[in-house]
Amino acid sequence: MKLYCLSSHPSKPCHVLRFKGITMMLDCGLSAQTVLSFLPLPLVPSARLSGLPNWMPHGCSNAQLEGELKDCCGRVFIDSAPEFCVPQEKIVDFSEIDVILISNYLCMMALPFITEGTGFEGVVYATEPTLHIGRFFLEELVQYIEQTPKASLASHWKDILHFLPPPLCDSLKPRSWRHLYSLSAVNSSLSRIQMVGYDEKLDVYGALKVTPVSSGFCLGSSNWIISSDHEKVAYISGSSTLTTHPRPMDQSALKNADVLIMTGLTQTPLCNPDSMLGELCITVSTTLRSGGCVLMPCYPSGVIYDLFECLSGHLENLGLTQVPMYFISPVADTSLGYSNILAEWLSQGKQNKVYLPEEPFPHAFLIKNNRLKHFKNIYAEGFSTEYRQPCVVFCGHPSLRFGDSVHFMELWGSNSQHAVVFTEPDFPYLEALAPFQPLAMKAMHCPIDTSLNFTQGNKLVRDLKPTTLVIPESYLKPPVEAPSRTDLVIEQTDKNNIISFKGGDVLTLPLKRKRARVNLSPEVCNKLVVNEIRMGVNLATLTGQLQVKDNHHHIQVLEPSGTSNQGNNPSTKKLPRRPEETLSQMRYEWGSLDLDTFIQRLREDVGIAEAKVEQNSNGYIIHLPKEDALIIVEDKSTHVNCDPELRYKLRKVLLQCLNRI
Amino acid sequence: MPEIKIIPLGAGQDVGRSCILLNIGGKKIMLDCGMHMGYQDERRFPDFSFIAQEGPITGYIDAIIISHFHLDHCGALPYLTEMVGYNGPIYMTHPTKAIAPILLEDMRKVSVERKGESNFFTSQMIKDCMKKVIAVTLHQSVMVDSDLEIKAYYAGHVLGAAMFWIRVGNQSVVYTGDYNMTPDRHLGAAWIDKCRPDVLITESTYATTIRDSKRCRERDFLKKVHECVERGGKVLIPVFALGRAQELCILLETYWERMNLKVPIYFAVGLTEKANNYYKMFITWTNQKIRKTFVQRNMFDFKHIKPFDKTFIDNPGAMVVFATPGMLHAGLSLQIFKKWAPNENNMVIMPGFCVQGTVGHKILNGAKKVEIENRQVVEVKMSVQYMSFSAHADAKGIMQLIQYCEPRNVLLVHGEAAKMEFLKEKIKQEFNLDCFMPANGETCVIQTPHRIPIDVSLPLLKAESVKYNALPPDPKRPRIIHGVLVMKDKSTCLMDVDEACKEADISRHMVRFTSTVRLEDFGPAGRTTDKLLLHVQEKLKGWNVVYQEGNISIESVLVKVEGADDETKTVYVSWTNQDEELGSYILELIQTMGN
């Protein structure tokens, strides 16, 4: 079994597993951190951004580079349409992939890069919420980028990487970065997805079974069990044991795997999501009370639903019910719509509401009461008339490089009354803010990452007891920002066998298949001659016809072939049968020969009176002087040297004295 | 031979109170637990004393599966679980779990409060019963216990309706409940994969019908409604609150919009708004078109359809009223019917099947005078129309399902005996399958083939595959596998003989024979060997004869020549016992050479 690691980002995984002749991709996460190197794309032309000075490296006079790089407060940005770091293409040929398993909608943003224009012909499995929510995530991203097209695209900066200041000069393989896909690529890619349900056993070409199980991380998020007759591989992607809106994580299904691949642990191990939520509520209410507005850069689904619920409750308690909350996204209506129809994928509490029938999320109620208002974008009909300050704005993109969040940063950045609160853990907030410096507005970092933290991760590993654990290399080291926190790692003990990987690695995993399952027909079974070797151990020789269909094996009765040599030509002597024809009568001798019985039988059955027995270091030599025969008996073999006439008799007696199966 | 036993307690050669007992691999499962709408006495519930003479049945049943929320499939559930007694698991889909208690409560009210029946289950019993329900999602493989696995498939018919695949060991059964093989205005078509069950238990309501195209029926329906309201008549459409009602509402809503009609359409209040809410929230269970457009416009927000008030019954002028229940056996629909029936301008459209004994069934059979509760006789002058909108599979659909899932046997339930006979013959003819149609209480035993799963050691399997693939392709050549089956510690594994001996902790005993032949052949020993080689090769065409280091070997047979140039040669022929036939043949071959 081989594992190819195509992504360098543990929370945006992309692996390819080769097992039993099947090539299977596990997730196709897109690392979007590269967009932080680019200048924001404002919806309304921004004098500040367009007025930023050009940046040229010292001693470099490449005229083509002119205008590609801009300087903002000492940081250099690329002035071009943003590019993304896609899963590495050179390790695996995407056209060979048989099946792609998608764990959750945050781990599928690279899907069109994999399936479109690569010759990919396989099938993609994802749950229904993953498909629907994933679709509007992809659509939102495409719309954000397409609504602010760039006239010229920068590429020459990639040639002079070593002249650039950090962090640009540390960019990982920028030549392989790609512009985003189109909407038609998204549609075509998503049309390949086959929707699956939790605990559904999916057959992969008869060779493997894959089953998604609930991972508790977000709506429809799953972990995967990949199993053959005797082997089990568990793949853990984004998972959570916290109680939020999704269905709880199913841990028991992941137990006792031969190989457990674990990714998607928290990206912010130093922050506790619960206390972050508390801080967030306080920051928001303080800002609002002093007349300021709050910007919450966010994705269009996920923790945002919990934030609506939590924040509205908090504001209500403080008597701030008149403060409007705006949810601005090209897919806001879709997101809110879907959140109310996916009851089967929600926590028990939310699910029970549907039985009443009431909408599972309180935000349906907030919308009816006009406390939460949603718009496609800031220039959508009705927004400017509805807009009031102070307010809370939820909008994308959390990188602050495109989408409506850029507009609000430009609008509110110079006013210290306002605040921006970062909740999504995908982007380092200071990096996100860099092109908006100097900034007067308050910035709060309250990452709410509900993924497993290291304590929970270690406990999970202890409970699941995998034979081999496969994790990203970074999980074995403390976080870069807190090198002394040696508790924030996955523990290595003598009990667990850990294999770690980094992007670009190809691992051979220690899973050796020893047995396969076949179906035996009752007719074959009836013909078996069973020999009891000792209590509880029985052996029987078996010869049958093997039928292989769709990777399933069946053993049936072997019909005697019609083209037997026997008696074809009476003039010549009977030819011996081919080896495959004698197999069904084949028997095997075992154990050792009892000398006394053998001699006795020789005398009684064959009439050989005189047998000289000579003992040597290996066993015995029996000499039959009259017959001129020599029988060499050893512990595990008997060798009969005699003339052909006598041989038949000796053989008969010998075989009677030996155990046979 | 292993077998599967099936006993219908209800729905055997009958429609109504579906309840089928399934005994598979030692597990006992109850499929549906319905009530009969046509009876008011104890016949309305299945005869549960069949399972246990008295007392709770918990120990006798491993699981109950409910296919959908129609009362003829779940109506007896609270009675069974709370009054007879059952504490085991009950499985149904999420929409069924949401909607069934509402219909049960509605029925309870009609029976107890209107008809004053006693000894009926209470509201609390419905609630307690629903607490025992485990909701399942489509295609989820649910392990009821370590041996019993169930899986739900989409069945169309009504919101949340499911077919269930049930497996114990190597035996499996599919129970369809009610299903629909053609998508309609709000639901999709039933779907199942090629799961090849031993038995397919299918409904056969429309066993002899091949329904005309849906479009025609819809046009016909709209035409009749339109004609009636144009002449100022009132149209009564008795429906069940959920299901057909929503489809017909969508149909009328779009027609009214298109034709710009102003005649009021009413939907009996209470259930309706709630019902539509269920449809809104379980929209993933509707058809693709509705699911795709629900964000822009939810199909279940009706503009033209208003809630009905009882005082409207006597309003003058045309109107269309949807009222429950669907078979005119009680409730508002019956009340309206009483008032409107004597007027020939009016019309009642029965959009679904009516069980025997109901007013609906009587008027459909042309009764001009019907006796209603309290011996009241109503004269029926209004026009009575039957429109088969009931979302059951027709004969074509049933045949299609059989084709989809490839069962080994078919068992018909939920249909009329005469119609079943017809379909049974058709299934036998077309698919050459055994088809059963047990009556209520009749046990049907179906034999299933033995299947014995064993393990094969991978090296043995791979060696076979290497050998097979090395040969020129010939689809007729059998692939032969040979080894020793080791049965030890509950595991059964086929292995190569050496591996088997190792596994069984025994050692093989190799028996070898050597015989000598004296050959009068002068010259170097090598030349004699060459002669023998040629001779053997000529006789044993197609065998792998190897010449190596002065010896000839074929399989385990070794031929060795010794002797000086000018002597008689001694030829040793040696072989293992496993090659006895070949060895003795070669020995004889060389002996005859010498003569």
Tab-separated table of C-alpha atoms in Angstrom, chain B residues 366-553:
chain	number	residue	atom	x	y	z
B	366	GLY	CA	-71.626	3.226	-8.290
B	367	ALA	CA	-73.687	3.255	-5.087
B	368	LYS	CA	-76.420	5.882	-5.456
B	369	LYS	CA	-77.457	5.726	-1.820
B	370	VAL	CA	-74.949	5.353	0.955
B	371	GLU	CA	-75.453	4.740	4.584
B	372	ILE	CA	-73.246	6.909	6.707
B	373	GLU	CA	-72.630	6.778	10.437
B	374	ASN	CA	-75.799	6.800	12.577
B	375	ARG	CA	-77.755	5.029	9.832
B	376	GLN	CA	-78.118	8.275	7.962
B	377	VAL	CA	-78.680	7.651	4.245
B	378	VAL	CA	-77.293	10.086	1.703
B	379	GLU	CA	-78.425	10.245	-1.888
B	380	VAL	CA	-75.494	10.589	-4.289
B	381	LYS	CA	-76.407	12.731	-7.253
B	382	MET	CA	-73.116	14.526	-7.633
B	383	SER	CA	-70.756	13.254	-10.266
B	384	VAL	CA	-68.224	10.794	-8.886
B	385	GLN	CA	-64.872	10.698	-10.579
B	386	TYR	CA	-61.974	8.394	-9.950
B	387	MET	CA	-58.543	9.608	-10.879
B	388	SER	CA	-55.743	7.272	-10.235
B	389	PHE	CA	-53.189	9.619	-8.779
B	390	SER	CA	-52.204	7.147	-6.169
B	391	ALA	CA	-48.470	6.891	-6.484
B	392	HIS	CA	-48.103	3.153	-6.718
B	393	ALA	CA	-46.044	1.314	-9.238
B	394	ASP	CA	-48.113	-0.110	-12.057
B	395	ALA	CA	-47.444	-3.505	-13.624
B	396	LYS	CA	-44.737	-1.986	-15.768
B	397	GLY	CA	-43.144	-0.371	-12.733
B	398	ILE	CA	-43.158	-3.596	-10.743
B	399	MET	CA	-41.491	-5.418	-13.613
B	400	GLN	CA	-38.953	-2.606	-13.822
B	401	LEU	CA	-38.088	-2.928	-10.146
B	402	ILE	CA	-37.592	-6.666	-10.543
B	403	GLN	CA	-35.237	-5.913	-13.379
B	404	TYR	CA	-33.338	-3.386	-11.258
B	405	CYS	CA	-32.673	-5.503	-8.202
B	406	GLU	CA	-32.586	-9.003	-9.757
B	407	PRO	CA	-34.223	-11.011	-6.979
B	408	ARG	CA	-34.181	-14.827	-6.854
B	409	ASN	CA	-37.834	-14.973	-5.794
B	410	VAL	CA	-40.727	-12.535	-5.788
B	411	LEU	CA	-43.462	-12.372	-3.169
B	412	LEU	CA	-46.549	-10.250	-3.788
B	413	VAL	CA	-48.431	-8.436	-1.051
B	414	HIS	CA	-50.694	-5.378	-0.811
B	415	GLY	CA	-52.968	-6.193	-3.727
B	416	GLU	CA	-56.077	-8.111	-4.691
B	417	ALA	CA	-55.759	-11.870	-5.155
B	418	ALA	CA	-57.080	-11.988	-8.713
B	419	LYS	CA	-54.765	-9.236	-9.850
B	420	MET	CA	-51.833	-10.886	-8.097
B	421	GLU	CA	-52.472	-14.129	-9.968
B	422	PHE	CA	-52.172	-12.285	-13.236
B	423	LEU	CA	-48.950	-10.551	-12.261
B	424	LYS	CA	-47.533	-13.756	-10.816
B	425	GLU	CA	-47.904	-15.498	-14.166
B	426	LYS	CA	-46.353	-12.565	-15.913
B	427	ILE	CA	-43.330	-12.570	-13.601
B	428	LYS	CA	-42.885	-16.304	-14.086
B	429	GLN	CA	-43.052	-15.900	-17.820
B	430	GLU	CA	-40.857	-12.893	-18.198
B	431	PHE	CA	-38.168	-13.507	-15.587
B	432	ASN	CA	-38.532	-17.214	-14.932
B	433	LEU	CA	-38.685	-16.509	-11.228
B	434	ASP	CA	-40.658	-18.246	-8.520
B	435	CYS	CA	-43.433	-15.958	-7.384
B	436	PHE	CA	-45.456	-16.308	-4.190
B	437	MET	CA	-48.623	-14.655	-2.919
B	438	PRO	CA	-49.440	-15.961	0.555
B	439	ALA	CA	-52.758	-15.026	2.149
B	440	ASN	CA	-52.913	-13.558	5.636
B	441	GLY	CA	-51.666	-16.058	8.189
B	442	GLU	CA	-50.251	-18.336	5.510
B	443	THR	CA	-46.581	-19.216	5.895
B	444	CYS	CA	-44.424	-18.995	2.840
B	445	VAL	CA	-41.101	-20.819	2.967
B	446	ILE	CA	-38.469	-19.884	0.420
B	447	GLN	CA	-35.289	-21.896	0.004
B	448	THR	CA	-32.077	-19.971	-0.460
B	449	PRO	CA	-28.780	-21.251	-1.791
B	450	HIS	CA	-25.878	-22.033	0.478
B	451	ARG	CA	-22.984	-19.684	0.233
B	452	ILE	CA	-19.844	-20.500	2.137
B	453	PRO	CA	-17.326	-17.713	2.515
B	454	ILE	CA	-13.776	-18.898	3.154
B	455	ASP	CA	-10.360	-17.272	3.027
B	456	VAL	CA	-7.637	-17.978	0.540
B	457	SER	CA	-4.046	-17.232	1.272
B	458	LEU	CA	-2.950	-14.464	-1.016
B	459	PRO	CA	0.259	-16.178	-2.249
B	460	LEU	CA	-1.841	-19.110	-3.471
B	461	LEU	CA	-4.267	-16.799	-5.239
B	462	LYS	CA	-1.484	-14.757	-6.747
B	463	ALA	CA	0.409	-17.838	-7.932
B	464	GLU	CA	-2.723	-19.007	-9.726
B	465	SER	CA	-3.195	-15.621	-11.312
B	466	VAL	CA	0.431	-15.449	-12.473
B	467	LYS	CA	0.141	-18.913	-13.949
B	468	TYR	CA	-3.160	-18.139	-15.636
B	469	ASN	CA	-2.027	-14.848	-17.049
B	470	ALA	CA	1.150	-16.390	-18.426
B	471	LEU	CA	-0.902	-18.663	-20.665
B	472	PRO	CA	-2.359	-17.392	-23.918
B	473	PRO	CA	-5.841	-16.013	-23.269
B	474	ASP	CA	-8.576	-18.596	-23.663
B	475	PRO	CA	-11.920	-17.785	-22.096
B	476	LYS	CA	-12.872	-21.462	-22.103
B	477	ARG	CA	-9.915	-22.613	-20.085
B	478	PRO	CA	-10.971	-23.178	-16.519
B	479	ARG	CA	-8.994	-21.439	-13.827
B	480	ILE	CA	-8.008	-24.111	-11.388
B	481	ILE	CA	-7.215	-23.562	-7.784
B	482	HIS	CA	-5.740	-26.306	-5.649
B	483	GLY	CA	-4.613	-26.280	-2.074
B	484	VAL	CA	-5.300	-27.521	1.370
B	485	LEU	CA	-8.181	-26.135	3.360
B	486	VAL	CA	-7.162	-25.453	6.935
B	487	MET	CA	-10.017	-25.285	9.429
B	488	LYS	CA	-8.696	-24.013	12.684
B	489	ASP	CA	-9.965	-21.687	15.413
B	490	LYS	CA	-13.174	-20.831	13.555
B	491	SER	CA	-11.201	-19.661	10.531
B	492	THR	CA	-11.223	-21.537	7.274
B	493	CYS	CA	-8.450	-20.796	4.843
B	494	LEU	CA	-7.281	-22.386	1.648
B	495	MET	CA	-3.501	-22.528	1.345
B	496	ASP	CA	-0.665	-24.014	-0.553
B	497	VAL	CA	0.176	-27.438	0.941
B	498	ASP	CA	3.415	-26.279	2.540
B	499	GLU	CA	1.799	-23.227	4.094
B	500	ALA	CA	-1.063	-25.409	5.322
B	501	CYS	CA	1.317	-27.827	7.006
B	502	LYS	CA	3.004	-24.921	8.682
B	503	GLU	CA	-0.348	-23.500	9.786
B	504	ALA	CA	-1.458	-26.894	11.134
B	505	ASP	CA	1.933	-27.378	12.730
B	506	ILE	CA	2.706	-30.666	11.025
B	507	SER	CA	5.484	-31.611	8.666
B	508	ARG	CA	5.027	-33.114	5.303
B	509	HIS	CA	6.436	-36.511	4.678
B	510	MET	CA	8.009	-36.695	1.257
B	511	VAL	CA	7.841	-40.130	-0.333
B	512	ARG	CA	10.180	-40.672	-3.209
B	513	PHE	CA	10.680	-43.729	-5.363
B	514	THR	CA	13.742	-44.614	-7.344
B	515	SER	CA	13.960	-47.481	-9.765
B	516	THR	CA	16.818	-48.436	-11.976
B	517	VAL	CA	16.770	-49.613	-15.566
B	518	ARG	CA	19.752	-51.089	-17.286
B	519	LEU	CA	20.203	-49.955	-20.855
B	520	GLU	CA	22.457	-51.645	-23.374
B	521	ASP	CA	23.654	-48.457	-24.904
B	522	PHE	CA	27.347	-47.986	-25.368
B	523	GLY	CA	28.975	-44.665	-25.775
B	524	PRO	CA	29.189	-41.621	-23.499
B	525	ALA	CA	26.494	-41.334	-20.861
B	526	GLY	CA	25.623	-37.895	-22.231
B	527	ARG	CA	24.613	-39.369	-25.556
B	528	THR	CA	22.314	-41.868	-23.854
B	529	THR	CA	20.773	-38.983	-21.937
B	530	ASP	CA	20.218	-37.107	-25.194
B	531	LYS	CA	18.469	-40.115	-26.693
B	532	LEU	CA	16.240	-40.448	-23.643
B	533	LEU	CA	15.500	-36.751	-23.720
B	534	LEU	CA	14.393	-36.898	-27.344
B	535	HIS	CA	12.276	-39.919	-26.682
B	536	VAL	CA	10.571	-38.468	-23.636
B	537	GLN	CA	9.989	-35.140	-25.360
B	538	GLU	CA	8.423	-36.875	-28.307
B	539	LYS	CA	6.041	-38.856	-26.127
B	540	LEU	CA	5.212	-36.131	-23.658
B	541	LYS	CA	4.295	-33.256	-25.933
B	542	GLY	CA	3.275	-30.164	-24.082
B	543	TRP	CA	5.056	-31.137	-20.900
B	544	ASN	CA	7.828	-29.087	-19.495
B	545	VAL	CA	10.815	-31.363	-20.004
B	546	VAL	CA	13.981	-29.780	-18.639
B	547	TYR	CA	17.548	-30.855	-19.285
B	548	GLN	CA	19.884	-29.685	-16.623
B	549	GLU	CA	23.333	-30.730	-15.434
B	550	GLY	CA	23.132	-34.083	-17.172
B	551	ASN	CA	19.749	-34.891	-15.748
B	552	ILE	CA	16.300	-34.842	-17.264
B	553	SER	CA	13.507	-33.492	-15.125
